[in-house]
Structures are given as C-alpha cells and as structure tokens.
Amino acid sequence: VSKRITATDVAAAVGVSRSTVSFVLNHTPGQTISPAVRQRVFQEADRLGYSPDPHARALASGQSRIVLVLLPEWPVEFLFSEMLEQASHVLDDAGYTLVTTDPRRAEHTQRLWRSLRPDIVLSIGAMPQRQEDELVHAGLRIMAPDPAAVRSLTVGPAMQVEHLRSLGHRRISFAGTAVAAFREMNATRRAEVRRYAGRNAMALRTANVRPENVARVLDRWLDDGVTAVAAFNDNAAALVVGAALRQGIRIPDDLSVIGHDDAPLAALLTPALTTIRFDLAELGRAFARRALAGLRMEATEQFSEDSILMQLVERESTGAIAPRDTATGIR
Amino acid sequence: VSKRITATDVAAAVGVSRSTVSFVLNHTPGQTISPAVRQRVFQEADRLGYSPDPHARALASGQSRIVLVLLPEWPVEFLFSEMLEQASHVLDDAGYTLVTTDPRRAEHTQRLWRSLRPDIVLSIGAMPQRQEDELVHAGLRIMAPDPAAVRSLTVGPAMQVEHLRSLGHRRISFAGTAVAAFREMNATRRAEVRRYAGRNAMALRTANVRPENVARVLDRWLDDGVTAVAAFNDNAAALVVGAALRQGIRIPDDLSVIGHDDAPLAALLTPALTTIRFDLAELGRAFARRALAGLRMEATEQFSEDSILMQLVERESTGAIAPRDTATGIR
DNA sequence: CTGAAAGCGCTTACAG
DNA sequence: CTGAAAGCGCTTACAG
C-alpha cells in the first residue's frame, strides 16, 4: 500500500495529460482521442491497478454515484436479497453503486446519508412523511416508489380470498398480525381482503392473532361457521395452524389456512402452508431503471401493471370445503 | 436546494476563518479557541443547516470514516439486524459510519468498496481467501474477526448434545443441511456434535437431510435405535419433525429434536422447536470496538470467552427419553 | 491564540 | 484534436 496510484501516474506512463486519462476512462463524449491512445490508457490503468478516488471524483463532479435504498420494515427480508441483487446489476451497469440500510439503524444514526451523500435515495415501500421531510431538508433528492408497482404488490390478499372462494369457502376470516412494525401493512392487507370478500358476498371475520389469544380467536371463528382463514403473513398463518392442531382441528379437512409471502417456514410446516409468493426480480430491475431515470431527470417509464409479481403457491393447508360443513348449513 | 452551505458560509456568519470552523466542528485537539467562538460556530452551523461535505473531507483527510461489513451467507439474517444495530451505535459515537453489503451482491458488482473506499472492511464470519486477496490488492485494510468470538459462536452444537444427554438420550443423530451455501458451516457444526458426543460416549449417526430423503433417513435412524436428533439449524430440524409427524412418530415422545439459531419458525412450529439462541447484541458491540481499535492501529481488546453468546431455548420438541426405549435395551 | 495557504485527486470548461 | 489550469470543499501543517 506504499503509494496510491493516481491519474497522474497513468498519464505519465502513457505520456498524455491527466485530462486525457479522465476523458478516456469516463468515456466522456465529444472528445476526439485516437484509438491508439485510448487503448494505451486502458492498458496502463489496468497494469498499474489504478482505480479513481471516488471522493475526489465526487467532489469534482458533484455526484457521488451512490444510490441509497432504505429497506422497509417488512417481514420479508428473504425477498429483498433477490430484488436488490437485480437492482444492483442494473445500477452497476450504469456506473452507480447501490447501498442499502435498515431503517432501524438509520433511526439512531442519522449519519448514513450525510456521510455518503447519495445522488438519490429511494425506499422500497412507502416512505414515512417524517423521513421524507428530513431527507429533503438535508438537500437530498428522493424518489417515491412507482405507484403502479406498489399497487401490483397489494394483489396478494385478493388472491388469497379468490383461492379460498374457488375451493368453495364462503365464510372466512382474516388473521392479522399484532406485531407493531407491521401495523400499517396489516391494515392494508386486511382492507384488501375485506374488499374482495365483500365483492364476492363472502362473510368475513377479522382479528389480530398472538400466541396468547389465537386459540380463543379460533374457537370464536369456528363457532361462527368459518371454514377458511387468510392470514396477514405466513407467521400469522402458522399461529393459526398451530392452535388448530393443538385443538385437534384438522387442516385442511376442518379448516383451510392460507399465508402470505412464502417465508422459509411455509414449506417446512406440517401441513405445508399454501401461500402467496412474490417475484421481485423483475421489480428489482424496474426499481433500478426508475432510479436511473430519476437521476437523469428523465420521465420515468411506467411500470407495467400486467407484470406478474405475485403468484399462488398451493401446498397442503388449503382444500375444498368439507361436505359436512355444507350439510351444517353454512353457505 | 438552492446553494449548498459550506464551511465558508459558517465562517463568514461567525466572522472567523474556515480553519477555525473546521477545528471547532471536528474537536481538533491542541487548538486554543475561546468558548465564546466555539459556541457561536456550533450555533451558526446549526442555524444554517451546515453539514460538511463528506467527500471533500475524505479527500482532504485521507479517511472516509466508513466501515464496510461484508455479511456472511449464513442462514441467520434475522440475527444480524440486532448485532449490526449495536455495532452501528458504537461506530457512530466514534464518528464512523457502518455500511453493509451482501456478498452475493458484492460478487457481481465489484464497485462497492471502490466507490466507498472504506477505511476498513471486516466480515462477520471467516473471510474467503479469494476475497481477502482481492481487498488487500485494492489497498484496503481488512480485519479478521476475533478468533475468541468466533470460537464462542461454535458452542451451540455441544449445547445441543448436552441438552439431549441430560434428558437421557444416548443414541443420537446429526441432521445436516444439503444447502450448498452452508456447506462449510454444516461441516463445522457436525464436527462439534461429533466431538462432544464422542467425549460422552454417545452413539452418533449423521446425514444431510433434504425434503426428498428425510423420510428414508429418519427410518434408518429409528432402526438404529436413535432417540434424538440435533439438527444443523431450525430448518433442518423442521424437516425432520415434518417427516416424523407424517409417519405418525410422536415428538418428543418417540423422538426428540433440537434445532439451532432460533429462527422465527422455531416458535411457530407444532410442536414448537427447542433450539439454540444467539445473543448477538454484545457481539455487535465487541465487533465495533474491534473495528475501532483496528482503525486506530491499537492492540485489540481480547473478546471475553466467558461472554454468554448462546443459550438453550427449551420448547416442546425435546423430552426425556421414553421408558419403553430403555426397556428396548438401548443405553 | 488564530488565519492564510497548500494540498488532497479528480472533472471540465477553456485556450491553443 | 489535446493539454494547462481552475475549481470542488474540506484538513492541517505553518506562519504570524
């Protein structure tokens, strides 16, 4: 680590000025540089192991070439890695670097965007107003997620209900979560379930389940003739399944349960959980393209509502409504 | 966002030179600046909303004040957030910023450390030699994890076996994972189980389980008189539990199963999984202190081997060996 | 005790 | 078509 290699070293090795080195390496348009020189610059830069000082570059150009993504507090970490990997590729090709941070960490350490000065910051989910204000106040450019993409991500609850409906269920429940961090998302998914169930004239019960109350809640639902439950996520679904199993209620014979998110546990539960899976690879790419458009101040390409972001994963925890249930008089 | 506020603006507002502003804001030692001036600098900086350009600062000082952490490919994302939150606090207090990246993303985009130029990069687990070479070649300072801390993180398997032993089990199995990414860690945990079981004269079977082979493997183990299984992680444990349940084998009456990591699914399984929990908050702080020592080129404080990083979480999937098993002649 | 000035390593008008 | 030079916003010896 004796001495850092700078553009001056490369320029000297090739026998041109530092400007020329900069022009070549940055592919600056509108410069007329002979192919021979061009090649030698690349060659020497490579040979010397030169990599431009990002801070000097940021200072001179006024751009950090960093895109900061604020991770949502969703219960879906297992989904982000795929999405961010894709986004990372797209941004990388455009010369930008993707940096992510957990909002919990950002909470206590306001320094991240101060010490990185990203060119743009975006969040995967909706950005809390307070945070948005703070970023704008700090002079940072922010970009809201594509409304169409966000909308596409909310079709899961309707898919849950439609799946249950197609199996003959007409009296269902929504098992929400009591986890504080998911409060808002819980409300959103519950509203979607309610809307879809209402449109199809299905009876709906709702409650937030916790380990302590899930047995009681389940009893009430069964008394009300509920034959299937759509859960906020796979964890909530697992809670319901567990309570049912402990009471000798058979899944799916006596009760169908569908989760949401396809968390790792969904496939590992016994019975394995039917759930809704996200396909976020495409969303990751769209996300990155949107960020780039924002950086170039271009109009953003509209996210296609037809993109299939969510799909039903049918496993063991849901089944057709049992004959004896209909005999009981439940429609 | 009209015009960026710079140190010059603050200096002008207070009526001192830029140097003085810099000295005050950085708490540069060895400077004699009157308390009155000091206060007015802070005041004006605050009023104007001044925050120093990190890139200019990095360029001038030769330090980015960024600590880059490479996340391991462990199946324990749910543990990192707590650990990193703690590490983040400690670093923040020292004026450093913690940035993390997923190794999968780093794989395809070599740019992250080039575009951030962290002062130091560390990884939570052991760093692959290839990656280490690459970082060193790029002129970055790296810091290996504290060997004592790493060692403390490997006591889980022994705890699993000890728990089973204390319940009377003498013939046990290790259910490894077949997931490629955990290959090395799987080998480590298996070796620890083997060592501890051997020392206590317990019979041991081992196999890696997959959804397709777990039923067969389980049959073989039961034929061999195995009464308990220690799993690589909770996922592997869930696989074993699922296979057992489907075959009518009762857990823990007929077979005890203990997992590792206390993943979210452990508490949600029916029966709920006994497992090993990490307490990484303390490790996070130790980790950050080690990074700081490395940055200051100080000797690193030795991680206390007595720190309790792992603990047993006893739930429903393990129990004392059934009487009829001893009657069968198994010791 | 404080400030003028050099320098960090780039980018990018601008002059030749 | 190429290079000399100013400038980005800081830090930090150094001079007074």
XYZ file of C-alpha atoms (C1' of nucleotides) in Angstrom:
694
model
C 0.000 0.000 0.000
C 3.086 2.131 -0.471
C 1.707 4.940 -2.566
C -1.699 5.282 -4.116
C -1.777 5.188 -7.890
C -3.409 8.332 -9.257
C -4.479 9.513 -12.679
C -1.174 11.399 -12.824
C 0.729 8.124 -12.703
C -1.315 6.707 -15.537
C -0.929 9.898 -17.570
C 2.833 9.826 -17.073
C 3.040 6.177 -18.052
C 1.134 6.794 -21.258
C 2.663 10.160 -21.939
C -0.506 12.232 -22.068
C -2.214 14.690 -19.755
C -4.424 13.814 -16.818
C -7.412 15.234 -18.660
C -6.976 12.722 -21.421
C -6.854 9.899 -18.918
C -10.020 11.163 -17.331
C -11.761 11.528 -20.703
C -10.847 8.042 -21.769
C -11.738 6.310 -18.520
C -15.052 8.106 -18.219
C -15.929 7.705 -21.856
C -16.577 11.420 -21.939
C -18.495 12.138 -25.147
C -17.426 14.819 -27.591
C -13.695 14.204 -27.173
C -11.573 13.166 -30.092
C -8.930 10.816 -28.817
C -7.061 8.449 -31.101
C -7.885 4.769 -30.640
C -4.212 4.079 -30.027
C -4.060 6.481 -27.078
C -7.358 5.211 -25.799
C -6.088 1.673 -25.752
C -2.823 2.561 -24.049
C -4.650 4.451 -21.334
C -6.796 1.435 -20.546
C -3.759 -0.776 -20.686
C -1.637 1.268 -18.308
C -4.505 1.922 -15.935
C -5.046 -1.776 -15.742
C -1.365 -2.593 -15.390
C -0.863 -0.085 -12.598
C -4.045 -1.180 -10.865
C -5.456 2.295 -10.996
C -8.898 2.962 -9.631
C -10.043 6.564 -9.399
C -10.500 8.027 -5.949
C -14.269 8.106 -5.533
C -14.163 11.020 -3.128
C -12.098 13.222 -5.378
C -14.391 12.337 -8.207
C -17.487 13.076 -6.182
C -16.053 16.383 -5.052
C -15.078 17.480 -8.538
C -18.160 16.255 -10.351
C -20.696 16.969 -7.660
C -22.045 13.443 -7.939
C -21.391 10.587 -5.601
C -22.832 7.997 -7.967
C -24.357 6.333 -4.952
C -27.965 5.230 -4.785
C -29.210 4.706 -1.267
C -32.111 2.374 -0.658
C -33.965 2.417 2.624
C -35.189 -1.056 3.407
C -38.760 -1.292 4.625
C -39.543 -2.843 7.968
C -41.461 -5.595 6.292
C -41.266 -9.153 7.447
C -39.779 -10.131 4.120
C -36.019 -9.832 4.352
C -35.786 -13.107 2.495
C -37.309 -11.418 -0.534
C -35.120 -8.379 -0.717
C -31.873 -10.060 -1.475
C -33.136 -11.258 -4.840
C -34.684 -7.917 -5.644
C -31.688 -5.900 -4.612
C -29.314 -8.165 -6.409
C -31.173 -7.409 -9.627
C -31.371 -3.699 -8.923
C -27.697 -3.735 -8.117
C -26.820 -5.169 -11.513
C -28.779 -2.596 -13.421
C -27.324 0.287 -11.443
C -23.847 -1.098 -11.663
C -24.045 -1.187 -15.440
C -24.882 2.497 -15.354
C -21.925 3.243 -13.101
C -23.881 3.628 -9.911
C -23.448 1.848 -6.627
C -26.335 0.553 -4.588
C -26.097 0.936 -0.840
C -28.824 -0.255 1.468
C -29.625 0.485 5.045
C -32.066 -0.767 7.579
C -34.419 1.952 8.791
C -33.900 0.808 12.381
C -30.225 1.561 12.023
C -30.942 4.835 10.257
C -33.115 5.846 13.170
C -30.287 6.075 15.634
C -27.517 7.065 13.301
C -28.518 9.944 11.146
C -25.137 9.918 9.617
C -25.519 7.476 6.791
C -26.794 9.817 4.129
C -24.684 12.627 5.460
C -21.544 10.577 5.170
C -22.435 9.067 1.827
C -24.257 11.930 0.098
C -26.120 9.660 -2.260
C -27.312 11.226 -5.500
C -30.737 9.858 -4.818
C -32.451 7.936 -2.075
C -35.405 5.703 -2.523
C -37.346 3.319 -0.408
C -38.967 0.078 -1.388
C -42.230 0.684 0.367
C -43.923 3.986 1.044
C -41.654 6.471 2.808
C -42.874 7.856 6.122
C -43.582 11.570 5.799
C -41.217 12.427 8.642
C -38.337 10.674 6.993
C -39.126 12.264 3.658
C -39.084 15.720 5.231
C -35.771 15.005 6.841
C -34.163 13.883 3.614
C -35.499 16.795 1.627
C -34.318 19.143 4.324
C -30.844 17.624 4.024
C -30.909 18.588 0.362
C -31.180 15.052 -0.946
C -33.154 14.038 -3.939
C -35.696 11.373 -3.136
C -37.832 9.247 -5.343
C -41.117 7.696 -4.402
C -41.777 4.131 -5.478
C -43.774 3.628 -8.650
C -47.452 3.697 -7.654
C -48.291 1.047 -10.233
C -45.637 -1.271 -8.831
C -46.820 -0.678 -5.296
C -50.350 -1.434 -6.416
C -49.188 -4.659 -8.046
C -47.744 -5.699 -4.729
C -51.101 -5.450 -2.997
C -52.957 -8.036 -5.051
C -51.911 -10.844 -2.694
C -54.878 -10.575 -0.335
C -57.340 -10.752 -3.222
C -55.513 -13.827 -4.495
C -55.804 -15.436 -1.069
C -59.541 -14.866 -0.972
C -60.069 -15.941 -4.579
C -58.222 -19.184 -3.876
C -60.438 -19.908 -0.885
C -63.548 -18.940 -2.826
C -62.645 -21.277 -5.661
C -62.428 -24.084 -3.114
C -65.999 -23.418 -2.064
C -65.412 -21.412 1.107
C -67.938 -18.680 1.787
C -67.309 -17.804 5.433
C -63.714 -16.813 6.013
C -61.523 -14.924 8.468
C -58.580 -12.621 8.188
C -55.884 -13.430 10.740
C -53.930 -10.217 11.181
C -50.671 -9.695 12.986
C -50.197 -7.948 16.291
C -46.575 -7.046 15.536
C -46.323 -3.284 15.831
C -43.878 -2.846 12.962
C -46.358 -4.319 10.501
C -49.304 -2.322 11.701
C -49.815 -0.305 8.563
C -49.233 -3.170 6.201
C -51.602 -5.283 8.253
C -54.310 -2.679 7.809
C -53.685 -2.582 4.069
C -53.906 -6.310 3.605
C -56.959 -6.569 5.805
C -58.706 -3.878 3.772
C -57.914 -5.716 0.551
C -59.257 -8.975 1.927
C -62.379 -7.200 3.072
C -62.917 -5.549 -0.285
C -62.532 -8.732 -2.276
C -64.606 -10.832 0.115
C -67.315 -8.182 0.108
C -67.443 -8.041 -3.659
C -67.989 -11.795 -3.676
C -70.582 -11.751 -0.950
C -68.456 -13.798 1.443
C -68.877 -13.495 5.208
C -65.733 -12.159 6.888
C -64.421 -12.156 10.436
C -61.160 -10.450 11.361
C -58.825 -10.377 14.340
C -55.145 -9.920 15.047
C -53.629 -13.100 16.396
C -50.950 -13.525 19.051
C -49.698 -16.705 20.691
C -51.825 -15.900 23.741
C -55.118 -15.218 22.028
C -55.046 -17.371 18.926
C -56.810 -20.386 20.489
C -59.664 -18.225 21.744
C -59.984 -16.382 18.458
C -60.041 -19.632 16.547
C -62.833 -21.034 18.716
C -64.931 -17.982 18.043
C -64.367 -18.203 14.330
C -65.335 -21.858 14.224
C -68.445 -21.126 16.208
C -69.315 -18.554 13.591
C -69.066 -21.188 10.899
C -65.794 -20.000 9.413
C -64.210 -22.660 7.186
C -61.068 -20.931 5.997
C -58.643 -18.238 7.048
C -56.471 -15.876 5.043
C -53.550 -14.709 7.158
C -51.595 -11.465 7.081
C -48.423 -13.473 6.553
C -47.032 -16.950 6.987
C -46.186 -16.351 10.625
C -49.753 -15.454 11.453
C -50.888 -18.467 9.429
C -48.511 -20.708 11.389
C -50.001 -19.420 14.608
C -53.496 -20.356 13.437
C -52.369 -23.755 12.173
C -50.603 -24.451 15.460
C -53.645 -23.531 17.544
C -55.871 -25.675 15.346
C -53.601 -28.694 15.520
C -53.388 -28.467 19.294
C -57.171 -28.496 19.493
C -57.481 -31.494 17.229
C -58.850 -29.462 14.350
C -57.644 -30.976 11.089
C -56.011 -28.864 8.424
C -57.244 -28.604 5.719
C -60.127 -31.029 6.373
C -61.773 -28.930 9.059
C -60.144 -25.601 8.265
C -58.190 -24.206 5.332
C -55.411 -21.729 6.029
C -53.526 -19.630 3.510
C -50.487 -17.497 4.325
C -48.731 -14.697 2.507
C -45.081 -14.074 1.490
C -43.820 -17.644 1.105
C -41.440 -17.316 4.016
C -38.959 -20.144 4.519
C -41.173 -21.638 7.181
C -44.149 -22.033 4.835
C -42.715 -25.075 3.101
C -41.414 -26.526 6.354
C -44.628 -26.505 8.295
C -46.666 -29.690 8.676
C -49.016 -29.396 6.892
C -47.032 -27.259 4.443
C -48.573 -23.835 4.006
C -50.376 -22.627 0.919
C -49.246 -19.059 0.421
C -48.608 -16.148 -1.943
C -45.152 -15.748 -3.419
C -43.541 -12.533 -4.633
C -41.471 -12.471 -7.762
C -39.293 -9.488 -7.052
C -36.550 -9.993 -9.600
C -38.486 -8.054 -12.222
C -39.462 -5.467 -9.666
C -35.805 -5.029 -8.753
C -34.908 -4.218 -12.316
C -37.839 -1.859 -12.727
C -36.855 -0.225 -9.474
C -33.320 0.388 -10.674
C -34.463 1.756 -14.015
C -36.719 4.147 -12.205
C -33.842 5.306 -10.044
C -31.709 5.930 -13.123
C -34.479 7.876 -14.808
C -34.768 9.952 -11.673
C -31.056 10.640 -11.688
C -31.123 11.739 -15.298
C -34.246 13.782 -14.646
C -35.984 11.843 -17.365
C -39.593 10.844 -17.369
C -39.893 7.504 -15.662
C -41.039 4.547 -17.584
C -44.386 3.386 -16.363
C -44.365 0.106 -14.524
C -46.465 -2.396 -16.382
C -49.461 -3.404 -14.341
C -49.514 -6.659 -16.240
C -46.249 -7.843 -14.781
C -46.923 -10.842 -12.648
C -45.342 -10.079 -9.321
C -47.384 -12.376 -7.119
C -48.379 -15.956 -7.511
C -50.263 -18.573 -5.593
C -48.222 -21.436 -4.147
C -50.619 -24.243 -3.428
C -49.466 -26.657 -0.743
C -51.237 -28.681 1.922
C -53.003 -26.263 4.216
C -55.929 -25.448 1.950
C -58.554 -27.739 0.473
C -62.097 -27.852 -0.834
C -64.747 -27.173 1.731
C -65.748 -30.384 3.514
C -69.197 -31.863 2.670
C -70.274 -31.972 6.303
C -69.733 -28.241 6.555
C -72.227 -27.544 3.832
C -74.539 -30.033 5.499
C -74.261 -27.932 8.641
C -75.984 -25.237 6.727
C -73.121 -22.908 6.076
C -73.257 -21.316 2.681
C -31.577 23.087 -2.521
C -30.527 26.437 -3.974
C -26.913 26.565 -2.899
C -25.026 24.196 -0.656
C -23.975 25.644 2.660
C -20.219 25.308 3.091
C -17.784 25.918 5.898
C -17.072 29.288 4.283
C -20.653 30.357 4.900
C -20.426 29.390 8.539
C -17.071 31.133 8.914
C -18.482 34.298 7.366
C -21.518 34.228 9.608
C -19.395 33.899 12.728
C -16.636 36.167 11.491
C -13.733 33.730 11.749
C -11.681 31.723 9.287
C -12.659 28.399 7.768
C -9.879 26.716 9.714
C -11.449 27.730 12.970
C -14.783 26.338 11.890
C -13.117 23.081 10.957
C -11.230 22.917 14.263
C -14.341 23.521 16.304
C -16.597 21.128 14.438
C -14.014 18.356 14.463
C -12.989 18.937 18.058
C -9.410 19.069 16.833
C -7.194 18.745 19.910
C -4.366 21.164 20.623
C -6.241 24.228 19.419
C -6.959 27.128 21.698
C -10.278 28.578 20.734
C -12.333 30.732 23.076
C -15.522 29.156 24.398
C -17.484 32.090 23.014
C -16.266 31.493 19.466
C -16.752 27.770 19.864
C -20.340 28.247 20.840
C -21.117 30.661 18.031
C -19.652 28.278 15.487
C -21.922 25.475 16.659
C -24.834 27.854 16.725
C -24.375 29.188 13.231
C -23.596 25.786 11.777
C -26.820 24.552 13.237
C -28.813 27.568 12.146
C -27.560 27.375 8.590
C -28.067 23.619 8.477
C -24.443 23.057 7.623
C -23.189 19.534 7.234
C -19.649 19.077 5.942
C -19.231 17.550 2.517
C -18.105 14.025 3.272
C -16.254 13.676 0.003
C -14.224 16.816 0.438
C -13.452 15.730 3.944
C -12.424 12.259 2.823
C -10.241 13.706 0.118
C -8.514 16.153 2.386
C -8.079 13.904 5.373
C -7.431 10.685 3.529
C -10.094 8.946 5.589
C -13.590 8.077 4.500
C -14.754 7.244 8.029
C -16.672 4.374 6.554
C -16.562 0.862 7.948
C -17.710 -1.758 5.485
C -19.077 -5.039 6.791
C -19.448 -7.999 4.496
C -22.421 -10.039 5.596
C -21.858 -13.783 5.743
C -24.017 -16.137 3.742
C -25.374 -17.683 6.890
C -28.987 -18.590 7.270
C -29.350 -16.102 10.066
C -30.345 -12.753 8.570
C -32.768 -12.382 11.437
C -29.847 -12.233 13.847
C -27.766 -9.645 12.088
C -30.076 -6.723 12.410
C -29.717 -6.721 16.199
C -25.981 -7.197 16.012
C -25.440 -4.551 13.389
C -27.684 -2.103 15.125
C -25.439 -2.334 18.168
C -22.259 -2.133 16.134
C -23.697 0.830 14.324
C -24.228 2.728 17.556
C -20.721 2.200 18.790
C -19.206 3.225 15.481
C -21.482 6.191 15.173
C -20.346 7.504 18.527
C -16.793 7.377 17.245
C -17.731 9.263 14.098
C -17.758 6.294 11.775
C -20.477 5.043 9.516
C -21.342 1.404 9.154
C -22.217 0.185 5.677
C -23.135 -3.403 4.989
C -23.288 -5.423 1.849
C -24.422 -8.852 0.915
C -21.608 -10.972 -0.503
C -23.890 -12.139 -3.294
C -24.276 -8.554 -4.412
C -20.574 -7.900 -3.967
C -19.860 -10.833 -6.229
C -21.302 -9.229 -9.329
C -20.589 -5.630 -8.539
C -17.015 -5.168 -7.522
C -17.647 -1.499 -7.226
C -18.864 -1.157 -3.695
C -15.546 -0.810 -1.954
C -14.115 1.072 -4.868
C -16.844 3.645 -4.757
C -16.892 3.898 -0.992
C -13.217 3.489 -0.102
C -13.939 2.320 3.424
C -11.173 2.826 5.959
C -11.519 -0.778 6.960
C -13.538 -3.754 5.877
C -14.472 -6.630 8.058
C -16.631 -9.664 7.780
C -18.740 -11.304 10.418
C -17.696 -14.834 9.642
C -14.402 -16.032 8.262
C -13.447 -14.240 5.046
C -12.827 -16.418 1.998
C -9.175 -16.245 0.996
C -10.023 -15.114 -2.521
C -11.994 -12.174 -1.261
C -9.301 -11.271 1.217
C -6.694 -11.228 -1.530
C -8.863 -9.022 -3.649
C -9.402 -6.493 -0.906
C -5.752 -6.374 0.053
C -4.835 -5.972 -3.576
C -7.199 -2.997 -3.765
C -5.196 -1.427 -0.953
C -7.894 -1.773 1.668
C -7.274 -2.547 5.267
C -9.102 -5.624 6.418
C -9.668 -7.049 9.829
C -10.300 -10.653 10.634
C -12.968 -11.476 13.191
C -11.820 -12.083 16.744
C -10.889 -15.765 16.986
C -12.219 -15.963 20.532
C -15.565 -14.566 19.458
C -15.746 -16.933 16.530
C -14.958 -19.791 18.890
C -17.713 -18.677 21.253
C -20.136 -18.903 18.378
C -19.381 -22.575 17.855
C -20.503 -23.866 21.239
C -24.077 -24.360 20.044
C -23.652 -27.936 18.825
C -22.145 -29.001 22.153
C -25.087 -27.374 23.908
C -27.486 -29.300 21.709
C -25.834 -32.598 22.562
C -25.549 -31.797 26.244
C -29.239 -30.985 26.392
C -30.121 -34.323 24.793
C -27.686 -36.159 27.064
C -29.191 -34.580 30.158
C -32.570 -35.895 29.032
C -31.182 -39.415 28.969
C -30.547 -39.825 25.251
C -27.510 -41.914 24.343
C -28.061 -42.670 20.672
C -28.448 -39.515 18.635
C -28.183 -38.231 15.103
C -26.958 -35.065 13.475
C -29.312 -33.837 10.758
C -27.169 -31.721 8.478
C -28.257 -29.422 5.694
C -27.850 -30.044 1.993
C -27.938 -26.334 1.141
C -24.736 -25.568 -0.714
C -24.207 -22.124 0.803
C -23.993 -23.608 4.304
C -21.641 -26.367 3.368
C -18.722 -25.207 5.434
C -20.766 -24.233 8.436
C -22.557 -27.556 8.268
C -19.233 -29.371 8.448
C -18.188 -27.286 11.431
C -21.340 -27.922 13.401
C -21.292 -31.616 12.567
C -17.695 -31.892 13.779
C -18.608 -30.185 17.052
C -21.535 -32.519 17.596
C -19.311 -35.484 16.865
C -16.642 -34.321 19.256
C -18.994 -33.701 22.134
C -20.963 -36.902 21.587
C -17.737 -38.882 21.358
C -16.428 -37.435 24.580
C -19.604 -38.572 26.299
C -19.597 -41.991 24.722
C -22.814 -41.406 22.840
C -23.584 -43.235 19.608
C -23.890 -40.878 16.649
C -25.403 -41.142 13.165
C -25.154 -38.291 10.671
C -26.749 -37.391 7.347
C -27.712 -34.318 5.410
C -31.448 -34.047 5.045
C -33.478 -32.803 2.099
C -37.236 -32.883 1.588
C -36.779 -35.906 -0.712
C -34.619 -38.046 1.541
C -35.627 -37.098 5.048
C -38.267 -39.831 5.462
C -35.811 -42.532 4.415
C -33.038 -41.158 6.601
C -35.368 -40.982 9.559
C -36.401 -44.619 9.131
C -32.805 -45.714 9.149
C -32.040 -43.737 12.258
C -35.004 -45.176 14.132
C -33.969 -48.666 13.072
C -30.583 -47.918 14.579
C -32.197 -47.054 17.902
C -31.712 -43.311 17.674
C -33.910 -41.446 20.155
C -32.962 -37.834 19.493
C -31.635 -35.627 16.741
C -29.557 -32.466 16.839
C -30.080 -30.501 13.639
C -27.767 -28.148 11.784
C -30.385 -25.433 12.058
C -34.075 -24.955 12.632
C -34.913 -25.561 9.001
C -33.257 -28.958 9.053
C -34.986 -29.672 12.356
C -38.346 -28.728 10.837
C -37.705 -31.141 8.006
C -37.107 -33.973 10.491
C -40.115 -33.031 12.588
C -42.306 -32.895 9.488
C -41.178 -36.307 8.280
C -41.731 -37.801 11.728
C -45.218 -36.343 12.081
C -46.235 -37.629 8.663
C -45.142 -41.136 9.698
C -47.029 -40.974 12.953
C -43.909 -40.715 15.051
C -44.637 -38.580 18.089
C -42.424 -35.645 19.013
C -40.967 -35.618 21.615
C -42.449 -38.890 22.953
C -40.868 -41.093 20.316
C -38.156 -38.754 19.140
C -36.601 -35.561 20.477
C -35.469 -32.923 18.011
C -33.396 -29.845 18.737
C -32.674 -27.085 16.238
C -30.142 -24.271 16.110
C -30.416 -20.480 15.603
C -33.892 -19.814 16.981
C -35.222 -18.802 13.598
C -38.694 -17.262 13.536
C -40.164 -20.584 12.537
C -38.871 -22.382 15.650
C -41.525 -20.913 17.920
C -44.241 -21.301 15.295
C -43.817 -24.982 14.601
C -46.144 -27.510 16.209
C -44.615 -28.835 18.380
C -42.548 -25.716 18.996
C -38.871 -26.322 18.468
C -36.271 -26.485 21.205
C -33.258 -24.657 19.838
C -30.127 -22.619 20.494
C -30.395 -18.857 20.534
C -27.647 -16.361 19.776
C -27.276 -13.212 21.785
C -25.511 -11.037 19.301
C -26.043 -7.630 20.843
C -22.888 -7.977 22.915
C -21.039 -9.422 19.968
C -22.100 -6.437 17.888
C -20.552 -4.043 20.356
C -17.376 -6.097 20.658
C -17.233 -6.215 16.897
C -17.435 -2.447 16.610
C -14.811 -1.891 19.288
C -12.510 -4.224 17.449
C -13.031 -2.292 14.245
C -12.216 0.973 16.006
C -9.073 -0.482 17.530
C -8.063 -1.620 14.081
C -8.620 1.845 12.686
C -6.515 3.427 15.383
C -3.876 0.751 14.934
C -4.232 -0.098 18.590
C -3.976 -3.551 20.064
C -7.422 -5.087 20.043
C -9.131 -5.869 23.246
C -9.494 -9.589 23.679
C -13.006 -10.892 23.423
C -14.004 -12.465 26.692
C -14.585 -16.168 26.261
C -16.888 -16.040 29.235
C -19.432 -13.892 27.463
C -22.575 -15.877 27.027
C -23.412 -15.658 23.371
C -25.512 -18.779 23.038
C -28.307 -20.114 25.128
C -30.663 -23.031 25.132
C -34.323 -22.291 24.413
C -36.318 -25.220 25.658
C -39.684 -25.671 23.984
C -41.751 -28.708 23.050
C -39.723 -30.795 20.655
C -37.385 -32.367 23.200
C -38.169 -34.509 26.208
C -36.742 -37.156 28.493
C -36.126 -40.473 26.849
C -39.251 -42.611 26.956
C -39.223 -45.575 29.415
C -40.079 -48.095 26.715
C -36.971 -47.102 24.835
C -34.758 -48.084 27.737
C -36.770 -51.270 28.023
C -35.909 -51.969 24.404
C -32.352 -52.221 25.547
C -30.921 -49.027 24.210
C -28.432 -47.449 26.542
C -4.225 32.014 20.177
C -5.880 32.488 15.040
C -5.735 32.719 9.916
C -3.606 32.353 5.080
C -2.415 28.892 2.133
C -1.134 24.485 0.253
C -2.808 20.270 -0.970
C -5.967 16.029 -1.380
C -7.234 13.742 -6.659
C -10.334 14.344 -9.505
C -13.595 16.944 -13.583
C -14.398 20.090 -17.060
C -14.830 24.459 -19.255
C -11.420 26.816 -21.957
C -7.479 28.036 -24.756
C -4.417 26.711 -28.211
C -7.568 17.115 -31.520
C -5.108 17.743 -26.799
C -3.381 19.945 -22.506
C -2.896 23.712 -18.817
C -5.471 25.355 -15.268
C -9.275 26.447 -12.249
C -12.170 24.653 -9.007
C -14.866 21.203 -5.973
C -14.898 21.802 -0.121
C -12.533 20.253 3.039
C -7.924 19.400 6.536
C -3.793 20.642 8.524
C 0.927 21.905 8.809
C 2.800 26.507 9.137
C 3.485 31.387 9.882
C 2.410 35.248 12.496
